[in-house]
Amino acid sequence: MGKPTGFMEYERKNGPVTPEAERVQNFREFHGQLPTEEQKKQAARCMDCGVPFCQAGVMIAGMASGCPLHNLVPEMNDLVYRGNLEQAYIRLSKTHSFPEFTSRVCPALCEAACTCGLHSEAVATKENERAVIEYAFEQGLVKEEIPSVRTGKKVAVVGSGPSGLAAAQLLNRRGHEVTVYERSDRIGGLLRYGIPNMKLDKSVIDRRVKLMEEAGIHFITGADVGNTMAAEELTKQYDSVILACGASNPRDIKAPGREAKGIRFAVDFLSEVTKTLLDSDFTKVPTKLAEGKDVIVIGGGDTGNDCVGTSIRLGAKSVTQLEMMPEPPCERLASNPWPEWPRVGKTDYGQEEAIDKFGHDPRIYQTTVKEFHKNKKGELDGVTVISLEAKKDPNTGRMQMVPVEGTEKKLPAQLVLIAAGFLGSQDYVTKSFGVEVDGRTNVKTAPGEYATTKPHVYAVGDMHRGQSLVVWAIAEGRAAAKEVDRDLMGYTNL
């Protein structure tokens, strides 16, 4: 695959990135693409390794190794190296519904499991994938399949995030009549309002949705099923219903002073920013949310990083990011060998921007909030943080992070953004459909399946597996579509 000696001849090279000081002036995407000839060299680095863990998508030590979609990575890279981007797109589209999304927001599980990455830098598969899909759109190669025959079966998909869109795409191709219901004012779910525009430009979603509409998929926005719209309306009207509502319950921080004005969940903050930008066609930036404020972000994951980058763009006076866990090592430990997911530290775009603007990394590890402080108006004006240490729970034997008394420190804060993850599905949806949930409030199904305890009702994505990645959501949407099709038709050719 690729050039046999390519990994020895070429160093990894990523596409150009707009400098931090320049890109924080707007909400535009800032990752550029390499010229075609240079991208071919990057694809040439793909080794004929014999066992391509990059496309395995297996669980090793409780973590995913390789792409859950089982993209044919070496074959795609070989076609990019040979300059045949059209065939590369055809090959990629056999397993992938939306490469334009993952090539922007995925942490690249394929690259983490790349054999080349064992002793050198991994093949730039994520950027190769983006080059392929953008070429395909530019050349008019991306077309949603319009079925020549309709089956007469009707399917409702509740939620228009990546899992719901993937399921809708395949079921429509099969010939079923598919309607997607979205409670927000725009299609996209997490892709639309959970991910900032500079990470995923919303026009990228719009162009795909337009193709899906042209192929016959119906989209209905402002439909909050289980609240303003009864679940019975769907179960009576459709042959099958797929619940793809995401893990929408944000984890809270229960500390004294939590009622202070100025404490928000990260997803609400990010959604408001994106909606304001879209509603005004990017002419209005909601700087009032963070301008001149000391911002504290609770959570060290991707959403926390997005809050850091967004706050800087809104003119924050300072940004501090709290992470409960210890700082990861710079390199793999012996206990974390390849091809396991590398548990190593990384500095993401938001942290890079904070370092450039404020002169230091915004992250404070092994720290959490002990108390929120408010002024006489009830407005947040500071927090007390406390250090944490790992100790074994005598009852369970598990290691847990516990406060270290005497390490308290007060920090100024007029805005706190809680990005501590999500707990599972929202009960007004699950109760309205009468489906059972597990101890984590994820919708219960048989292992490896998507049918719920309610006949003809299925669950996919974060609502089914818990908070996870976009690539896992797409994989589940495709798998669920196959199961629904089989149950409707008695067999499936998906």
CSV table of C-alpha atoms in Angstrom, one decimal:
chain,number,residue,atom,x,y,z
A,1,MET,CA,0.0,0.0,0.0
A,2,GLY,CA,1.3,3.4,-0.8
A,3,LYS,CA,5.0,3.7,-1.7
A,4,PRO,CA,7.0,0.9,0.0
A,5,THR,CA,9.7,3.2,1.1
A,6,GLY,CA,7.5,6.3,1.7
A,7,PHE,CA,7.5,6.1,5.5
A,8,MET,CA,11.3,6.3,5.3
A,9,GLU,CA,11.5,9.1,2.7
A,10,TYR,CA,8.9,11.5,3.9
A,11,GLU,CA,8.3,13.2,7.3
A,12,ARG,CA,4.8,13.8,8.5
A,13,LYS,CA,3.5,17.2,7.5
A,14,ASN,CA,0.2,18.6,8.4
A,15,GLY,CA,-1.8,21.3,6.6
A,16,PRO,CA,-1.3,25.0,7.4
A,17,VAL,CA,-2.8,26.4,10.5
A,18,THR,CA,-3.8,30.1,11.0
A,19,PRO,CA,-1.6,31.6,13.8
A,20,GLU,CA,-3.3,31.8,17.2
A,21,ALA,CA,-3.4,35.6,17.4
A,22,GLU,CA,-5.1,35.9,14.1
A,23,ARG,CA,-7.6,33.1,14.3
A,24,VAL,CA,-9.1,34.1,17.7
A,25,GLN,CA,-10.4,37.3,15.9
A,26,ASN,CA,-13.2,35.3,14.3
A,27,PHE,CA,-15.0,32.0,14.3
A,28,ARG,CA,-13.8,30.6,11.0
A,29,GLU,CA,-12.2,27.2,10.5
A,30,PHE,CA,-8.4,27.6,10.7
A,31,HIS,CA,-7.0,24.3,9.5
A,32,GLY,CA,-6.0,24.5,5.9
A,33,GLN,CA,-5.2,21.7,3.4
A,34,LEU,CA,-1.9,20.7,1.8
A,35,PRO,CA,-1.4,21.0,-2.0
A,36,THR,CA,-2.4,17.8,-3.8
A,37,GLU,CA,1.2,16.8,-4.5
A,38,GLU,CA,2.2,17.2,-0.9
A,39,GLN,CA,-0.9,15.3,0.3
A,40,LYS,CA,0.2,12.4,-2.0
A,41,LYS,CA,3.5,12.3,-0.2
A,42,GLN,CA,1.7,12.0,3.1
A,43,ALA,CA,-0.4,9.1,1.8
A,44,ALA,CA,2.8,7.5,0.5
A,45,ARG,CA,3.9,7.1,4.1
A,46,CYS,CA,1.2,4.4,4.6
A,47,MET,CA,3.1,1.1,5.1
A,48,ASP,CA,2.2,-2.3,3.8
A,49,CYS,CA,2.1,-3.3,7.4
A,50,GLY,CA,0.2,-6.6,7.0
A,51,VAL,CA,-2.0,-6.0,10.0
A,52,PRO,CA,-3.7,-2.6,9.7
A,53,PHE,CA,-4.9,-1.9,13.2
A,54,CYS,CA,-5.9,1.5,11.8
A,55,GLN,CA,-9.1,0.0,10.4
A,56,ALA,CA,-9.7,-2.7,13.1
A,57,GLY,CA,-12.0,-0.8,15.4
A,58,VAL,CA,-11.4,-3.3,18.2
A,59,MET,CA,-11.5,-2.8,21.9
A,60,ILE,CA,-8.1,-3.3,23.6
A,61,ALA,CA,-7.7,-2.7,27.4
A,62,GLY,CA,-11.1,-1.1,27.4
A,63,MET,CA,-10.2,1.4,24.7
A,64,ALA,CA,-10.9,1.6,20.9
A,65,SER,CA,-8.0,0.8,18.7
A,66,GLY,CA,-8.5,1.8,15.1
A,67,CYS,CA,-11.6,3.1,13.3
A,68,PRO,CA,-15.0,1.9,14.5
A,69,LEU,CA,-16.3,2.4,11.0
A,70,HIS,CA,-13.6,0.0,9.7
A,71,ASN,CA,-12.7,2.4,6.9
A,72,LEU,CA,-10.4,0.8,4.4
A,73,VAL,CA,-7.5,3.0,5.4
A,74,PRO,CA,-4.5,1.5,3.6
A,75,GLU,CA,-6.5,1.2,0.4
A,76,MET,CA,-7.7,4.8,0.6
A,77,ASN,CA,-4.2,6.0,1.3
A,78,ASP,CA,-2.8,4.1,-1.6
A,79,LEU,CA,-5.3,5.7,-4.0
A,80,VAL,CA,-4.5,9.1,-2.7
A,81,TYR,CA,-0.8,8.4,-3.2
A,82,ARG,CA,-1.5,7.4,-6.8
A,83,GLY,CA,-3.5,10.6,-7.3
A,84,ASN,CA,-6.8,8.8,-7.9
A,85,LEU,CA,-9.0,10.8,-5.5
A,86,GLU,CA,-12.2,9.8,-7.2
A,87,GLN,CA,-11.6,6.1,-6.5
A,88,ALA,CA,-10.4,7.0,-3.0
A,89,TYR,CA,-13.7,8.7,-2.4
A,90,ILE,CA,-15.6,5.6,-3.7
A,91,ARG,CA,-13.6,3.4,-1.4
A,92,LEU,CA,-14.1,5.7,1.6
A,93,SER,CA,-17.9,6.0,1.0
A,94,LYS,CA,-18.3,2.2,1.2
A,95,THR,CA,-17.9,2.4,5.0
A,96,HIS,CA,-18.3,6.0,5.9
A,97,SER,CA,-21.4,8.2,5.8
A,98,PHE,CA,-19.9,11.6,6.6
A,99,PRO,CA,-16.1,11.9,6.2
A,100,GLU,CA,-16.5,15.7,6.1
A,101,PHE,CA,-17.4,15.6,9.8
A,102,THR,CA,-14.9,13.2,11.2
A,103,SER,CA,-12.0,14.7,9.2
A,104,ARG,CA,-12.6,17.8,11.2
A,105,VAL,CA,-13.6,16.7,14.7
A,106,CYS,CA,-12.4,13.1,15.2
A,107,PRO,CA,-9.4,12.4,17.5
A,108,ALA,CA,-8.2,10.0,14.7
A,109,LEU,CA,-8.4,6.6,16.3
A,110,CYS,CA,-7.0,5.3,13.0
A,111,GLU,CA,-3.8,7.3,13.5
A,112,ALA,CA,-3.4,6.3,17.2
A,113,ALA,CA,-3.3,2.6,16.0
A,114,CYS,CA,-1.0,3.3,12.9
A,115,THR,CA,1.9,0.9,12.7
A,116,CYS,CA,4.1,3.8,11.4
A,117,GLY,CA,3.4,5.6,14.7
A,118,LEU,CA,5.1,2.8,16.7
A,119,HIS,CA,8.5,4.2,16.0
A,120,SER,CA,7.8,7.4,14.0
A,121,GLU,CA,4.9,9.8,13.5
A,122,ALA,CA,1.6,8.2,12.3
A,123,VAL,CA,0.3,8.5,8.8
A,124,ALA,CA,-1.8,11.7,8.4
A,125,THR,CA,-4.9,9.7,7.6
A,126,LYS,CA,-7.3,12.2,9.0
A,127,GLU,CA,-6.0,14.9,6.6
A,128,ASN,CA,-5.9,12.5,3.8
A,129,GLU,CA,-9.6,11.7,4.4
A,130,ARG,CA,-10.4,15.4,4.4
A,131,ALA,CA,-8.5,15.9,1.1
A,132,VAL,CA,-10.6,13.1,-0.4
A,133,ILE,CA,-14.0,14.3,0.7
A,134,GLU,CA,-13.4,17.9,-0.1
A,135,TYR,CA,-12.2,16.9,-3.6
A,136,ALA,CA,-15.3,14.8,-4.0
A,137,PHE,CA,-17.6,17.7,-3.1
A,138,GLU,CA,-15.6,20.1,-5.4
A,139,GLN,CA,-16.0,17.7,-8.3
A,140,GLY,CA,-19.7,17.0,-7.7
A,141,LEU,CA,-19.0,13.4,-6.9
A,142,VAL,CA,-21.0,13.4,-3.6
A,143,LYS,CA,-24.5,12.4,-4.3
A,144,GLU,CA,-27.1,10.8,-2.0
A,145,GLU,CA,-28.5,7.7,-3.5
A,146,ILE,CA,-32.2,8.0,-4.5
A,147,PRO,CA,-33.9,4.6,-4.3
A,148,SER,CA,-35.5,3.5,-7.5
A,149,VAL,CA,-38.2,1.6,-5.5
A,150,ARG,CA,-39.8,2.5,-2.2
A,151,THR,CA,-40.7,-0.3,0.2
A,152,GLY,CA,-43.8,1.3,1.7
A,153,LYS,CA,-42.3,1.2,5.1
A,154,LYS,CA,-42.0,4.4,7.2
A,155,VAL,CA,-39.3,5.2,9.8
A,156,ALA,CA,-39.0,8.1,12.2
A,157,VAL,CA,-35.7,9.2,13.5
A,158,VAL,CA,-35.8,11.3,16.7
A,159,GLY,CA,-32.6,13.4,16.8
A,160,SER,CA,-30.5,14.8,13.9
A,161,GLY,CA,-27.0,14.3,15.3
A,162,PRO,CA,-24.4,12.1,13.6
A,163,SER,CA,-26.1,8.8,14.7
A,164,GLY,CA,-29.6,9.9,13.6
A,165,LEU,CA,-28.3,11.2,10.2
A,166,ALA,CA,-26.3,8.1,9.5
A,167,ALA,CA,-29.3,5.8,10.2
A,168,ALA,CA,-31.6,8.0,8.1
A,169,GLN,CA,-29.1,8.0,5.2
A,170,LEU,CA,-28.9,4.2,4.9
A,171,LEU,CA,-32.6,3.6,5.5
A,172,ASN,CA,-33.5,6.1,2.8
A,173,ARG,CA,-31.1,4.4,0.4
A,174,ARG,CA,-32.8,1.1,1.1
A,175,GLY,CA,-36.1,2.6,0.0
A,176,HIS,CA,-37.9,3.3,3.3
A,177,GLU,CA,-39.6,6.7,3.8
A,178,VAL,CA,-37.6,8.4,6.5
A,179,THR,CA,-38.5,11.5,8.6
A,180,VAL,CA,-36.1,13.1,11.0
A,181,TYR,CA,-37.4,15.0,14.0
A,182,GLU,CA,-35.2,17.6,15.7
A,183,ARG,CA,-36.2,19.7,18.7
A,184,SER,CA,-33.8,22.5,17.9
A,185,ASP,CA,-34.4,25.1,15.2
A,186,ARG,CA,-31.7,23.6,12.9
A,187,ILE,CA,-30.6,20.2,11.8
A,188,GLY,CA,-27.4,18.8,13.2
A,189,GLY,CA,-27.7,18.0,16.9
A,190,LEU,CA,-24.3,17.9,18.5
A,191,LEU,CA,-22.7,18.8,15.3
A,192,ARG,CA,-24.6,22.0,15.0
A,193,TYR,CA,-24.7,23.3,18.5
A,194,GLY,CA,-22.2,21.3,20.5
A,195,ILE,CA,-19.2,21.9,18.4
A,196,PRO,CA,-17.9,25.5,17.7
A,197,ASN,CA,-17.9,26.8,14.2
A,198,MET,CA,-14.1,27.2,14.1
A,199,LYS,CA,-13.9,23.4,14.6
A,200,LEU,CA,-16.8,22.5,12.2
A,201,ASP,CA,-18.1,25.2,9.9
A,202,LYS,CA,-21.9,24.8,9.8
A,203,SER,CA,-22.0,25.2,6.1
A,204,VAL,CA,-20.4,21.7,6.0
A,205,ILE,CA,-23.5,20.3,7.7
A,206,ASP,CA,-25.9,22.3,5.5
A,207,ARG,CA,-24.5,21.0,2.2
A,208,ARG,CA,-24.9,17.4,3.4
A,209,VAL,CA,-28.4,17.9,4.7
A,210,LYS,CA,-29.4,19.5,1.4
A,211,LEU,CA,-28.3,16.4,-0.5
A,212,MET,CA,-30.2,14.2,2.0
A,213,GLU,CA,-33.4,16.3,1.5
A,214,GLU,CA,-33.0,16.0,-2.3
A,215,ALA,CA,-32.8,12.3,-1.9
A,216,GLY,CA,-36.2,12.2,-0.2
A,217,ILE,CA,-35.4,12.4,3.5
A,218,HIS,CA,-37.9,14.6,5.4
A,219,PHE,CA,-36.6,16.9,8.2
A,220,ILE,CA,-38.8,18.5,10.8
A,221,THR,CA,-37.3,21.0,13.2
A,222,GLY,CA,-38.8,22.4,16.4
A,223,ALA,CA,-40.3,19.0,17.2
A,224,ASP,CA,-39.5,18.2,20.9
A,225,VAL,CA,-40.8,14.6,20.9
A,226,GLY,CA,-41.9,13.5,24.4
A,227,ASN,CA,-42.6,17.2,25.3
A,228,THR,CA,-44.4,19.3,22.8
A,229,MET,CA,-45.0,16.2,20.6
A,230,ALA,CA,-46.4,12.9,22.0
A,231,ALA,CA,-44.4,9.8,21.4
A,232,GLU,CA,-47.6,8.0,20.5
A,233,GLU,CA,-47.9,10.1,17.4
A,234,LEU,CA,-44.7,8.5,16.1
A,235,THR,CA,-45.3,4.9,17.2
A,236,LYS,CA,-48.7,4.9,15.6
A,237,GLN,CA,-47.7,6.7,12.4
A,238,TYR,CA,-44.4,4.9,11.7
A,239,ASP,CA,-43.4,1.2,11.3
A,240,SER,CA,-40.2,1.9,13.3
A,241,VAL,CA,-38.9,4.7,15.5
A,242,ILE,CA,-35.2,5.3,16.1
A,243,LEU,CA,-34.2,7.3,19.2
A,244,ALA,CA,-31.0,9.3,18.5
A,245,CYS,CA,-31.4,12.0,21.1
A,246,GLY,CA,-27.9,12.0,22.5
A,247,ALA,CA,-26.6,12.0,26.1
A,248,SER,CA,-28.2,15.2,27.0
A,249,ASN,CA,-27.9,15.3,30.8
A,250,PRO,CA,-24.9,17.4,31.7
A,251,ARG,CA,-23.0,16.4,34.9
A,252,ASP,CA,-23.3,19.1,37.5
A,253,ILE,CA,-20.9,20.3,40.2
A,254,LYS,CA,-22.6,20.2,43.6
A,255,ALA,CA,-20.8,22.7,45.7
A,256,PRO,CA,-21.9,25.5,48.0
A,257,GLY,CA,-22.9,28.6,46.1
A,258,ARG,CA,-24.0,26.7,43.0
A,259,GLU,CA,-27.0,29.0,42.7
A,260,ALA,CA,-24.9,32.0,41.9
A,261,LYS,CA,-25.6,33.8,38.6
A,262,GLY,CA,-22.8,33.2,36.1
A,263,ILE,CA,-22.5,29.4,36.4
A,264,ARG,CA,-23.5,27.7,33.1
A,265,PHE,CA,-23.3,24.3,31.5
A,266,ALA,CA,-20.8,24.3,28.7
A,267,VAL,CA,-23.3,22.9,26.1
A,268,ASP,CA,-25.7,25.8,26.8
A,269,PHE,CA,-23.0,28.3,26.5
A,270,LEU,CA,-21.6,26.9,23.2
A,271,SER,CA,-25.1,26.5,21.8
A,272,GLU,CA,-26.0,30.2,22.5
A,273,VAL,CA,-22.8,31.4,20.9
A,274,THR,CA,-23.4,29.3,17.7
A,275,LYS,CA,-27.0,30.2,17.5
A,276,THR,CA,-26.3,33.9,17.8
A,277,LEU,CA,-23.7,33.7,15.1
A,278,LEU,CA,-26.0,31.8,12.8
A,279,ASP,CA,-29.0,33.9,13.4
A,280,SER,CA,-27.1,37.0,12.5
A,281,ASP,CA,-25.1,35.4,9.6
A,282,PHE,CA,-22.0,36.0,11.7
A,283,THR,CA,-22.5,39.7,11.9
A,284,LYS,CA,-23.2,39.6,15.7
A,285,VAL,CA,-20.8,38.1,18.2
A,286,PRO,CA,-22.2,37.6,21.7
A,287,THR,CA,-19.2,39.1,23.5
A,288,LYS,CA,-21.4,40.0,26.5
A,289,LEU,CA,-21.2,36.4,27.6
A,290,ALA,CA,-17.5,36.5,28.5
A,291,GLU,CA,-15.9,39.9,27.6
A,292,GLY,CA,-13.8,41.2,30.4
A,293,LYS,CA,-14.6,38.3,32.6
A,294,ASP,CA,-12.4,35.8,34.5
A,295,VAL,CA,-13.6,32.5,33.1
A,296,ILE,CA,-13.1,29.1,34.8
A,297,VAL,CA,-13.9,26.0,32.8
A,298,ILE,CA,-14.5,22.8,34.8
A,299,GLY,CA,-13.5,19.8,32.7
A,300,GLY,CA,-10.4,18.9,30.7
A,301,GLY,CA,-12.0,17.2,27.7
A,302,ASP,CA,-12.8,18.3,24.2
A,303,THR,CA,-15.8,20.3,25.3
A,304,GLY,CA,-13.8,22.1,28.0
A,305,ASN,CA,-11.2,23.0,25.3
A,306,ASP,CA,-13.9,24.3,23.1
A,307,CYS,CA,-15.0,26.5,25.9
A,308,VAL,CA,-11.5,27.9,26.3
A,309,GLY,CA,-11.2,28.8,22.6
A,310,THR,CA,-14.7,30.3,22.5
A,311,SER,CA,-14.2,32.4,25.7
A,312,ILE,CA,-11.0,33.8,24.2
A,313,ARG,CA,-12.9,34.8,21.0
A,314,LEU,CA,-15.5,36.5,23.2
A,315,GLY,CA,-12.9,38.7,24.9
A,316,ALA,CA,-12.4,36.9,28.2
A,317,LYS,CA,-10.0,38.7,30.7
A,318,SER,CA,-8.5,35.3,31.7
A,319,VAL,CA,-9.3,31.6,31.2
A,320,THR,CA,-8.5,28.8,33.7
A,321,GLN,CA,-9.3,25.2,33.0
A,322,LEU,CA,-9.7,22.7,35.9
A,323,GLU,CA,-9.0,19.0,35.4
A,324,MET,CA,-9.6,16.5,38.1
A,325,MET,CA,-7.2,13.9,36.9
A,326,PRO,CA,-3.4,14.0,37.0
A,327,GLU,CA,-1.5,15.4,34.1
A,328,PRO,CA,-0.9,12.6,31.5
A,329,PRO,CA,2.7,11.7,30.5
A,330,CYS,CA,4.3,13.2,27.4
A,331,GLU,CA,5.0,9.7,25.9
A,332,ARG,CA,3.5,6.3,26.2
A,333,LEU,CA,4.3,4.4,29.4
A,334,ALA,CA,5.3,0.7,29.3
A,335,SER,CA,1.8,-0.1,30.7
A,336,ASN,CA,0.2,1.6,27.6
A,337,PRO,CA,1.8,-0.1,24.6
A,338,TRP,CA,0.8,0.3,21.0
A,339,PRO,CA,-1.8,-0.3,19.5
A,340,GLU,CA,-3.7,0.7,22.6
A,341,TRP,CA,-5.1,4.2,22.6
A,342,PRO,CA,-2.2,6.4,23.8
A,343,ARG,CA,-2.9,7.8,27.2
A,344,VAL,CA,-0.6,10.8,26.7
A,345,GLY,CA,-1.0,14.5,27.1
A,346,LYS,CA,-1.9,16.8,24.2
A,347,THR,CA,-2.3,20.6,23.8
A,348,ASP,CA,-5.4,21.3,21.8
A,349,TYR,CA,-6.3,24.4,19.9
A,350,GLY,CA,-8.0,26.2,22.7
A,351,GLN,CA,-5.1,25.7,25.1
A,352,GLU,CA,-2.6,26.8,22.3
A,353,GLU,CA,-4.6,30.0,22.0
A,354,ALA,CA,-4.6,30.6,25.8
A,355,ILE,CA,-0.9,30.1,25.9
A,356,ASP,CA,-0.4,32.6,23.1
A,357,LYS,CA,-2.8,35.2,24.6
A,358,PHE,CA,-2.0,34.8,28.3
A,359,GLY,CA,1.5,33.4,28.3
A,360,HIS,CA,0.7,30.1,30.1
A,361,ASP,CA,-1.2,26.9,29.8
A,362,PRO,CA,-4.7,27.4,31.2
A,363,ARG,CA,-4.9,23.9,32.7
A,364,ILE,CA,-4.6,23.1,36.4
A,365,TYR,CA,-4.6,19.4,37.1
A,366,GLN,CA,-5.8,17.4,40.1
A,367,THR,CA,-8.1,20.3,41.0
A,368,THR,CA,-11.8,20.9,41.4
A,369,VAL,CA,-14.2,23.6,42.8
A,370,LYS,CA,-14.9,23.4,46.5
A,371,GLU,CA,-17.2,26.5,46.8
A,372,PHE,CA,-18.7,29.2,44.5
A,373,HIS,CA,-18.8,32.7,45.8
A,374,LYS,CA,-21.3,35.4,45.0
A,375,ASN,CA,-21.7,39.1,45.7
A,376,LYS,CA,-24.7,40.9,47.2
A,377,LYS,CA,-26.5,40.8,43.9
A,378,GLY,CA,-26.2,37.0,43.8
A,379,GLU,CA,-23.6,37.2,41.0
A,380,LEU,CA,-20.6,34.9,40.8
A,381,ASP,CA,-17.4,36.7,41.8
A,382,GLY,CA,-15.0,33.9,42.6
A,383,VAL,CA,-14.4,30.2,43.4
A,384,THR,CA,-12.5,28.3,46.0
A,385,VAL,CA,-10.6,25.4,44.4
A,386,ILE,CA,-9.0,22.5,46.1
A,387,SER,CA,-6.3,20.0,45.1
A,388,LEU,CA,-7.1,16.3,44.7
A,389,GLU,CA,-5.1,13.1,45.2
A,390,ALA,CA,-5.7,9.5,44.1
A,391,LYS,CA,-6.6,7.1,46.9
A,392,LYS,CA,-8.0,3.7,46.9
A,393,ASP,CA,-11.6,3.3,48.1
A,394,PRO,CA,-11.6,0.8,51.0
A,395,ASN,CA,-15.0,-0.5,50.0
A,396,THR,CA,-14.7,-0.9,46.3
A,397,GLY,CA,-10.9,-1.1,45.9
A,398,ARG,CA,-11.1,1.4,43.1
A,399,MET,CA,-8.9,4.5,42.9
A,400,GLN,CA,-10.7,7.8,43.2
A,401,MET,CA,-9.7,11.4,43.4
A,402,VAL,CA,-10.3,12.9,46.9
A,403,PRO,CA,-9.8,16.5,48.2
A,404,VAL,CA,-6.6,17.4,50.0
A,405,GLU,CA,-7.5,19.6,53.0
A,406,GLY,CA,-5.4,22.7,53.4
A,407,THR,CA,-4.8,23.2,49.7
A,408,GLU,CA,-7.7,25.5,49.2
A,409,LYS,CA,-7.1,28.6,47.0
A,410,LYS,CA,-9.5,31.4,45.9
A,411,LEU,CA,-9.6,32.4,42.2
A,412,PRO,CA,-11.5,35.3,40.7
A,413,ALA,CA,-14.4,34.3,38.4
A,414,GLN,CA,-17.4,36.0,36.9
A,415,LEU,CA,-18.2,33.1,34.6
A,416,VAL,CA,-17.9,29.3,35.3
A,417,LEU,CA,-18.6,26.8,32.5
A,418,ILE,CA,-19.2,23.2,33.6
A,419,ALA,CA,-17.9,20.8,31.0
A,420,ALA,CA,-17.8,17.7,33.2
A,421,GLY,CA,-19.4,15.4,30.7
A,422,PHE,CA,-22.9,13.9,30.4
A,423,LEU,CA,-24.8,11.4,32.4
A,424,GLY,CA,-27.1,9.8,29.8
A,425,SER,CA,-30.5,10.2,28.2
A,426,GLN,CA,-33.2,12.6,29.3
A,427,ASP,CA,-36.0,10.8,31.1
A,428,TYR,CA,-38.8,12.8,29.5
A,429,VAL,CA,-37.9,11.1,26.2
A,430,THR,CA,-37.3,7.6,27.6
A,431,LYS,CA,-40.5,7.7,29.8
A,432,SER,CA,-42.6,8.9,26.9
A,433,PHE,CA,-41.6,6.0,24.8
A,434,GLY,CA,-41.7,3.5,27.7
A,435,VAL,CA,-38.2,2.2,27.1
A,436,GLU,CA,-36.0,0.8,29.9
A,437,VAL,CA,-32.7,2.4,30.8
A,438,ASP,CA,-29.7,1.0,32.6
A,439,GLY,CA,-28.0,2.3,35.7
A,440,ARG,CA,-26.3,5.1,33.7
A,441,THR,CA,-29.6,6.1,32.1
A,442,ASN,CA,-28.5,4.8,28.7
A,443,VAL,CA,-31.3,3.1,26.8
A,444,LYS,CA,-31.2,-0.6,27.5
A,445,THR,CA,-30.8,-3.1,24.6
A,446,ALA,CA,-29.3,-6.6,24.2
A,447,PRO,CA,-25.5,-6.5,23.8
A,448,GLY,CA,-24.5,-5.5,20.3
A,449,GLU,CA,-28.1,-4.7,19.3
A,450,TYR,CA,-30.3,-1.6,19.1
A,451,ALA,CA,-33.9,-2.8,19.7
A,452,THR,CA,-35.2,-1.4,23.0
A,453,THR,CA,-37.6,-3.1,25.4
A,454,LYS,CA,-40.4,-1.4,23.4
A,455,PRO,CA,-41.4,-3.1,20.2
A,456,HIS,CA,-40.3,-1.3,17.0
A,457,VAL,CA,-38.4,1.3,19.0
A,458,TYR,CA,-34.6,1.4,18.7
A,459,ALA,CA,-31.8,3.5,20.3
A,460,VAL,CA,-28.5,4.6,18.8
A,461,GLY,CA,-25.5,6.8,19.5
A,462,ASP,CA,-24.8,8.5,22.8
A,463,MET,CA,-28.3,7.8,24.0
A,464,HIS,CA,-27.5,4.1,23.7
A,465,ARG,CA,-23.8,3.9,24.5
A,466,GLY,CA,-23.3,7.0,26.6
A,467,GLN,CA,-21.2,10.0,25.8
A,468,SER,CA,-18.8,9.2,23.1
A,469,LEU,CA,-17.2,10.3,19.8
A,470,VAL,CA,-18.8,11.4,16.5
A,471,VAL,CA,-17.3,8.4,14.7
A,472,TRP,CA,-18.9,6.0,17.2
A,473,ALA,CA,-22.2,7.7,16.7
A,474,ILE,CA,-22.0,7.3,12.9
A,475,ALA,CA,-21.0,3.6,13.3
A,476,GLU,CA,-24.0,3.0,15.6
A,477,GLY,CA,-26.3,4.8,13.2
A,478,ARG,CA,-25.2,2.6,10.3
A,479,ALA,CA,-25.4,-0.6,12.4
A,480,ALA,CA,-28.9,0.3,13.7
A,481,ALA,CA,-30.1,1.0,10.2
A,482,LYS,CA,-29.2,-2.5,9.2
A,483,GLU,CA,-31.0,-4.0,12.2
A,484,VAL,CA,-34.2,-1.9,11.5
A,485,ASP,CA,-34.1,-2.8,7.9
A,486,ARG,CA,-33.8,-6.5,8.7
A,487,ASP,CA,-36.8,-6.3,11.2
A,488,LEU,CA,-38.9,-4.5,8.6
A,489,MET,CA,-38.1,-6.6,5.6
A,490,GLY,CA,-37.2,-10.0,7.0
A,491,TYR,CA,-33.7,-9.6,5.6
A,492,THR,CA,-31.3,-6.8,4.9
A,493,ASN,CA,-28.9,-5.9,2.1
A,494,LEU,CA,-27.4,-2.9,3.8
